[in-house]
Amino acid sequence: MPPTLNDIREAARRIKPYVHRTPVLTNESLNEKVRAQVYLKCENLQKVGAFKFRGACNAVFSLDDETAGRGVCTHSSGNHAQALALAARLRGIPAYIAMPNTAPAVKKAAVAGYGGQITFCEPTLESREAALAKIVAETGATVVHPYNDERVIAGQGTAALELLEDLPDLDIVIAPIGGGGLLSGTSTAATELKKNIRVIGAEPEMADDAYRSLKEGRILPSVKPKTVADGLLTSFGTLTFPIVRERVEQIITVSEQGIIEAMKFIWERAKIIIEPSAAVAVGVLWEKKIDLSGLKVGVILSGGNVDLEKLPWQS
Amino acid sequence: MPPTLNDIREAARRIKPYVHRTPVLTNESLNEKVRAQVYLKCENLQKVGAFKFRGACNAVFSLDDETAGRGVCTHSSGNHAQALALAARLRGIPAYIAMPNTAPAVKKAAVAGYGGQITFCEPTLESREAALAKIVAETGATVVHPYNDERVIAGQGTAALELLEDLPDLDIVIAPIGGGGLLSGTSTAATELKKNIRVIGAEPEMADDAYRSLKEGRILPSVKPKTVADGLLTSFGTLTFPIVRERVEQIITVSEQGIIEAMKFIWERAKIIIEPSAAVAVGVLWEKKIDLSGLKVGVILSGGNVDLEKLPWQS
């Protein structure tokens, strides 16, 4: 069952003690550049540096005590792994993370730093799923999928809920799409709260499976995506696809150069650190594929986890 | 006359339509590291990327119409020049900026971008003052000093006013010191609002003229300071010195390595961009020169203007 506005409201109450209510920032240079009123919902300033903490937190705190006691698990090397590890630590339960042995040291350290118990596997989907199945068999832990999970989607929707509480008269909300968890939650919250609001998904041109999937009306896999926005490599899940198809006006794709320009613009002008995946949503603002003139536009800045030693505008 | 709490409150009312009420962020990693509750007042997210906009704005909007009509001027190559240019543009009056011809292109562009009229001079104090005197003679513009000015000090104090409105039970407030404008305004607001609050100044070890001045009881010049915190090279003014001496508990100096570590820590963990001068205040938290355990500590992150092509932790 797709989550309802009520599920999102319940999620918001459930996770409130643990998450940051992130600030909404405005920036004159950005407004002038795109001739719109832009409101940046700063999930890069969320705990673990990404909106993913909302969904993980909602999933972890939704479990009954007995189930929770056996722990939670996932396979991921990204923000979801960190988010799940921290949420589990806050509940005082174990988090088991299957992670490819090729994952960067900094990501392993981050998960371990939040108390996650890492099982290494080969960097193939088969190996990751086998490692996860083994964890479940041995521990009875609950699998928390990074996006194809109602509790996770409801949790992600709380960012848009807050945004529309702060700014009930937004015309458009833009959020990036990878597997569709954030966009599903965002579009559910936004369209239920305001009838005529437009919700736009932002996707890298070089990983445009969501764009193509909506065109063709079926879930297409992400084929060898190669983009700087490494948080958006996944493709739709069975739960996210119908929600996005129903509630999202369109997906707009952004070039690699557009992503990097948007990222640097936000760093330079808004003085906040966003990761390339978040910059994809900003990139939509100047792709000129939709007319934003004079509109009030909310943009969900999904995360801020970046390797500061290796910035995409440096050679 | 040193500004009073009332002057700061008036400044807050005067500049309210123009400035951002900047968010106060918290960060678990930082709290764990320093074993205190730290509240980051994000003036890096202020317009023009620095608290300087508050003081410039208060000065510009304090002028009567006739005086304002002749414009404002200063000599500066830093954040104050940008701040004054934007404040003047918002009032619809000219801003004349005397700027050394050696200033980086990016700073010239920033001032010009806000509509400031630049007069170039040699990079010596004599040449800068001569250029400024010429501007005043020709235009009748009002000089707005970057810190030795009551209106500017009152404006800078509005950041601490907001911080204490949000968190009335802070134990300590830390702010960086260059010429002392921010620290004067901060300490006036804080000590007037809360009797026993402690106010600490943060200064680079390599530019420790304020520390030495307080020790010796007289204004000592900044002698060939060489620090990554290039916003803190100036020394006390006649107006700021007595305020800081009266209201500030002590100045704590921070090593260059400490400044860079603090800067990188905030970028990585708090996901916001701070400039080295702001990092000096964060550096105080782990210099271990004062015991902060269990205390509620406000830190004023003064600015976020950084050249993203040249980061201090990169070779």
mmCIF file of N, CA and C in Angstrom, chain B residues 206-263:
data_model
loop_
_atom_site.group_PDB
_atom_site.id
_atom_site.type_symbol
_atom_site.label_atom_id
_atom_site.label_comp_id
_atom_site.label_asym_id
_atom_site.label_seq_id
_atom_site.Cartn_x
_atom_site.Cartn_y
_atom_site.Cartn_z
ATOM 1 N N MET B 206 48.955 33.456 15.085
ATOM 2 C CA MET B 206 49.876 34.179 14.202
ATOM 3 C C MET B 206 49.438 35.619 13.950
ATOM 4 N N ALA B 207 48.370 36.054 14.610
ATOM 5 C CA ALA B 207 47.900 37.450 14.478
ATOM 6 C C ALA B 207 47.289 37.810 15.825
ATOM 7 N N ASP B 208 48.108 37.704 16.880
ATOM 8 C CA ASP B 208 47.576 37.754 18.249
ATOM 9 C C ASP B 208 47.656 39.139 18.882
ATOM 10 N N ASP B 209 47.491 40.170 18.080
ATOM 11 C CA ASP B 209 47.599 41.526 18.614
ATOM 12 C C ASP B 209 46.512 41.841 19.651
ATOM 13 N N ALA B 210 45.310 41.277 19.485
ATOM 14 C CA ALA B 210 44.248 41.569 20.465
ATOM 15 C C ALA B 210 44.599 40.924 21.806
ATOM 16 N N TYR B 211 45.084 39.696 21.741
ATOM 17 C CA TYR B 211 45.507 38.993 22.953
ATOM 18 C C TYR B 211 46.581 39.805 23.686
ATOM 19 N N ARG B 212 47.569 40.244 22.940
ATOM 20 C CA ARG B 212 48.654 41.007 23.548
ATOM 21 C C ARG B 212 48.185 42.380 24.029
ATOM 22 N N SER B 213 47.294 42.992 23.271
ATOM 23 C CA SER B 213 46.773 44.311 23.655
ATOM 24 C C SER B 213 46.051 44.238 25.000
ATOM 25 N N LEU B 214 45.232 43.194 25.179
ATOM 26 C CA LEU B 214 44.517 43.064 26.452
ATOM 27 C C LEU B 214 45.498 42.818 27.591
ATOM 28 N N LYS B 215 46.528 42.029 27.326
ATOM 29 C CA LYS B 215 47.550 41.779 28.362
ATOM 30 C C LYS B 215 48.222 43.066 28.807
ATOM 31 N N GLU B 216 48.590 43.873 27.791
ATOM 32 C CA GLU B 216 49.367 45.073 28.093
ATOM 33 C C GLU B 216 48.498 46.271 28.452
ATOM 34 N N GLY B 217 47.202 46.154 28.201
ATOM 35 C CA GLY B 217 46.316 47.255 28.550
ATOM 36 C C GLY B 217 46.378 48.430 27.591
ATOM 37 N N ARG B 218 46.906 48.213 26.394
ATOM 38 C CA ARG B 218 46.883 49.288 25.388
ATOM 39 C C ARG B 218 46.842 48.652 24.007
ATOM 40 N N ILE B 219 46.398 49.429 23.016
ATOM 41 C CA ILE B 219 46.252 48.883 21.668
ATOM 42 C C ILE B 219 47.621 48.673 21.040
ATOM 43 N N LEU B 220 47.943 47.423 20.742
ATOM 44 C CA LEU B 220 49.182 47.121 20.039
ATOM 45 C C LEU B 220 48.834 46.842 18.578
ATOM 46 N N PRO B 221 49.696 47.254 17.678
ATOM 47 C CA PRO B 221 49.383 47.011 16.266
ATOM 48 C C PRO B 221 49.585 45.537 15.917
ATOM 49 N N SER B 222 48.997 45.168 14.819
ATOM 50 C CA SER B 222 49.168 43.826 14.292
ATOM 51 C C SER B 222 50.443 43.847 13.440
ATOM 52 N N VAL B 223 51.489 43.170 13.894
ATOM 53 C CA VAL B 223 52.781 43.270 13.207
ATOM 54 C C VAL B 223 52.980 42.086 12.248
ATOM 55 N N LYS B 224 52.975 42.395 10.977
ATOM 56 C CA LYS B 224 53.155 41.386 9.942
ATOM 57 C C LYS B 224 52.436 40.072 10.248
ATOM 58 N N PRO B 225 51.131 40.141 10.445
ATOM 59 C CA PRO B 225 50.407 38.901 10.741
ATOM 60 C C PRO B 225 50.423 38.003 9.510
ATOM 61 N N LYS B 226 50.564 36.713 9.734
ATOM 62 C CA LYS B 226 50.597 35.787 8.604
ATOM 63 C C LYS B 226 49.754 34.579 8.993
ATOM 64 N N THR B 227 48.489 34.632 8.606
ATOM 65 C CA THR B 227 47.577 33.556 8.986
ATOM 66 C C THR B 227 46.623 33.260 7.849
ATOM 67 N N VAL B 228 46.147 32.022 7.816
ATOM 68 C CA VAL B 228 45.154 31.635 6.825
ATOM 69 C C VAL B 228 43.843 32.384 7.069
ATOM 70 N N ALA B 229 43.650 32.871 8.291
ATOM 71 C CA ALA B 229 42.422 33.601 8.633
ATOM 72 C C ALA B 229 42.569 35.058 8.226
ATOM 73 N N ASP B 230 42.475 35.310 6.923
ATOM 74 C CA ASP B 230 42.818 36.630 6.396
ATOM 75 C C ASP B 230 41.774 37.700 6.707
ATOM 76 N N GLY B 231 40.696 37.326 7.360
ATOM 77 C CA GLY B 231 39.725 38.332 7.797
ATOM 78 C C GLY B 231 40.075 38.920 9.153
ATOM 79 N N LEU B 232 41.128 38.408 9.778
ATOM 80 C CA LEU B 232 41.436 38.818 11.155
ATOM 81 C C LEU B 232 42.792 39.500 11.271
ATOM 82 N N LEU B 233 43.204 40.180 10.204
ATOM 83 C CA LEU B 233 44.533 40.789 10.208
ATOM 84 C C LEU B 233 44.565 42.164 10.873
ATOM 85 N N THR B 234 43.412 42.779 11.022
ATOM 86 C CA THR B 234 43.374 44.150 11.552
ATOM 87 C C THR B 234 43.537 44.160 13.075
ATOM 88 N N SER B 235 43.765 45.342 13.614
ATOM 89 C CA SER B 235 43.926 45.444 15.075
ATOM 90 C C SER B 235 42.833 46.338 15.668
ATOM 91 N N PHE B 236 42.755 46.334 16.999
ATOM 92 C CA PHE B 236 41.731 47.089 17.722
ATOM 93 C C PHE B 236 41.588 48.531 17.228
ATOM 94 N N GLY B 237 40.401 49.053 17.323
ATOM 95 C CA GLY B 237 40.175 50.481 17.165
ATOM 96 C C GLY B 237 39.937 51.111 18.530
ATOM 97 N N THR B 238 39.924 52.430 18.559
ATOM 98 C CA THR B 238 39.766 53.142 19.833
ATOM 99 C C THR B 238 38.396 52.876 20.460
ATOM 100 N N LEU B 239 37.430 52.521 19.613
ATOM 101 C CA LEU B 239 36.081 52.275 20.118
ATOM 102 C C LEU B 239 35.930 50.822 20.579
ATOM 103 N N THR B 240 36.552 49.909 19.857
ATOM 104 C CA THR B 240 36.354 48.495 20.174
ATOM 105 C C THR B 240 37.208 48.037 21.358
ATOM 106 N N PHE B 241 38.395 48.605 21.505
ATOM 107 C CA PHE B 241 39.291 48.139 22.565
ATOM 108 C C PHE B 241 38.670 48.234 23.962
ATOM 109 N N PRO B 242 38.143 49.404 24.357
ATOM 110 C CA PRO B 242 37.573 49.474 25.712
ATOM 111 C C PRO B 242 36.347 48.569 25.906
ATOM 112 N N ILE B 243 35.569 48.380 24.867
ATOM 113 C CA ILE B 243 34.397 47.505 25.007
ATOM 114 C C ILE B 243 34.847 46.067 25.271
ATOM 115 N N VAL B 244 35.783 45.612 24.459
ATOM 116 C CA VAL B 244 36.262 44.235 24.608
ATOM 117 C C VAL B 244 36.943 44.079 25.967
ATOM 118 N N ARG B 245 37.732 45.076 26.363
ATOM 119 C CA ARG B 245 38.424 44.991 27.652
ATOM 120 C C ARG B 245 37.429 44.879 28.802
ATOM 121 N N GLU B 246 36.321 45.589 28.677
ATOM 122 C CA GLU B 246 35.338 45.580 29.762
ATOM 123 C C GLU B 246 34.499 44.297 29.775
ATOM 124 N N ARG B 247 34.126 43.818 28.594
ATOM 125 C CA ARG B 247 33.067 42.813 28.535
ATOM 126 C C ARG B 247 33.521 41.394 28.185
ATOM 127 N N VAL B 248 34.733 41.256 27.680
ATOM 128 C CA VAL B 248 35.176 39.940 27.217
ATOM 129 C C VAL B 248 36.079 39.291 28.264
ATOM 130 N N GLU B 249 35.791 38.033 28.575
ATOM 131 C CA GLU B 249 36.551 37.346 29.623
ATOM 132 C C GLU B 249 38.012 37.182 29.233
ATOM 133 N N GLN B 250 38.245 36.695 28.041
ATOM 134 C CA GLN B 250 39.612 36.487 27.574
ATOM 135 C C GLN B 250 39.627 36.235 26.078
ATOM 136 N N ILE B 251 40.831 36.390 25.517
ATOM 137 C CA ILE B 251 41.059 36.031 24.115
ATOM 138 C C ILE B 251 41.817 34.709 24.125
ATOM 139 N N ILE B 252 41.364 33.773 23.317
ATOM 140 C CA ILE B 252 42.084 32.504 23.196
ATOM 141 C C ILE B 252 42.647 32.400 21.788
ATOM 142 N N THR B 253 43.935 32.062 21.710
ATOM 143 C CA THR B 253 44.565 31.994 20.386
ATOM 144 C C THR B 253 44.563 30.563 19.867
ATOM 145 N N VAL B 254 44.517 30.444 18.556
ATOM 146 C CA VAL B 254 44.406 29.146 17.895
ATOM 147 C C VAL B 254 45.511 29.037 16.837
ATOM 148 N N SER B 255 46.152 27.883 16.789
ATOM 149 C CA SER B 255 47.241 27.660 15.832
ATOM 150 C C SER B 255 46.703 27.548 14.407
ATOM 151 N N GLU B 256 47.572 27.705 13.451
ATOM 152 C CA GLU B 256 47.156 27.569 12.048
ATOM 153 C C GLU B 256 46.585 26.182 11.779
ATOM 154 N N GLN B 257 47.265 25.170 12.321
ATOM 155 C CA GLN B 257 46.764 23.812 12.132
ATOM 156 C C GLN B 257 45.381 23.639 12.766
ATOM 157 N N GLY B 258 45.210 24.223 13.924
ATOM 158 C CA GLY B 258 43.914 24.156 14.606
ATOM 159 C C GLY B 258 42.811 24.827 13.798
ATOM 160 N N ILE B 259 43.147 25.928 13.162
ATOM 161 C CA ILE B 259 42.154 26.646 12.342
ATOM 162 C C ILE B 259 41.726 25.777 11.146
ATOM 163 N N ILE B 260 42.715 25.206 10.479
ATOM 164 C CA ILE B 260 42.406 24.413 9.275
ATOM 165 C C ILE B 260 41.644 23.147 9.653
ATOM 166 N N GLU B 261 42.037 22.511 10.745
ATOM 167 C CA GLU B 261 41.310 21.322 11.202
ATOM 168 C C GLU B 261 39.859 21.648 11.535
ATOM 169 N N ALA B 262 39.674 22.771 12.218
ATOM 170 C CA ALA B 262 38.313 23.172 12.606
ATOM 171 C C ALA B 262 37.472 23.467 11.370
ATOM 172 N N MET B 263 38.085 24.117 10.408
ATOM 173 C CA MET B 263 37.369 24.457 9.172
ATOM 174 C C MET B 263 36.933 23.185 8.457
#
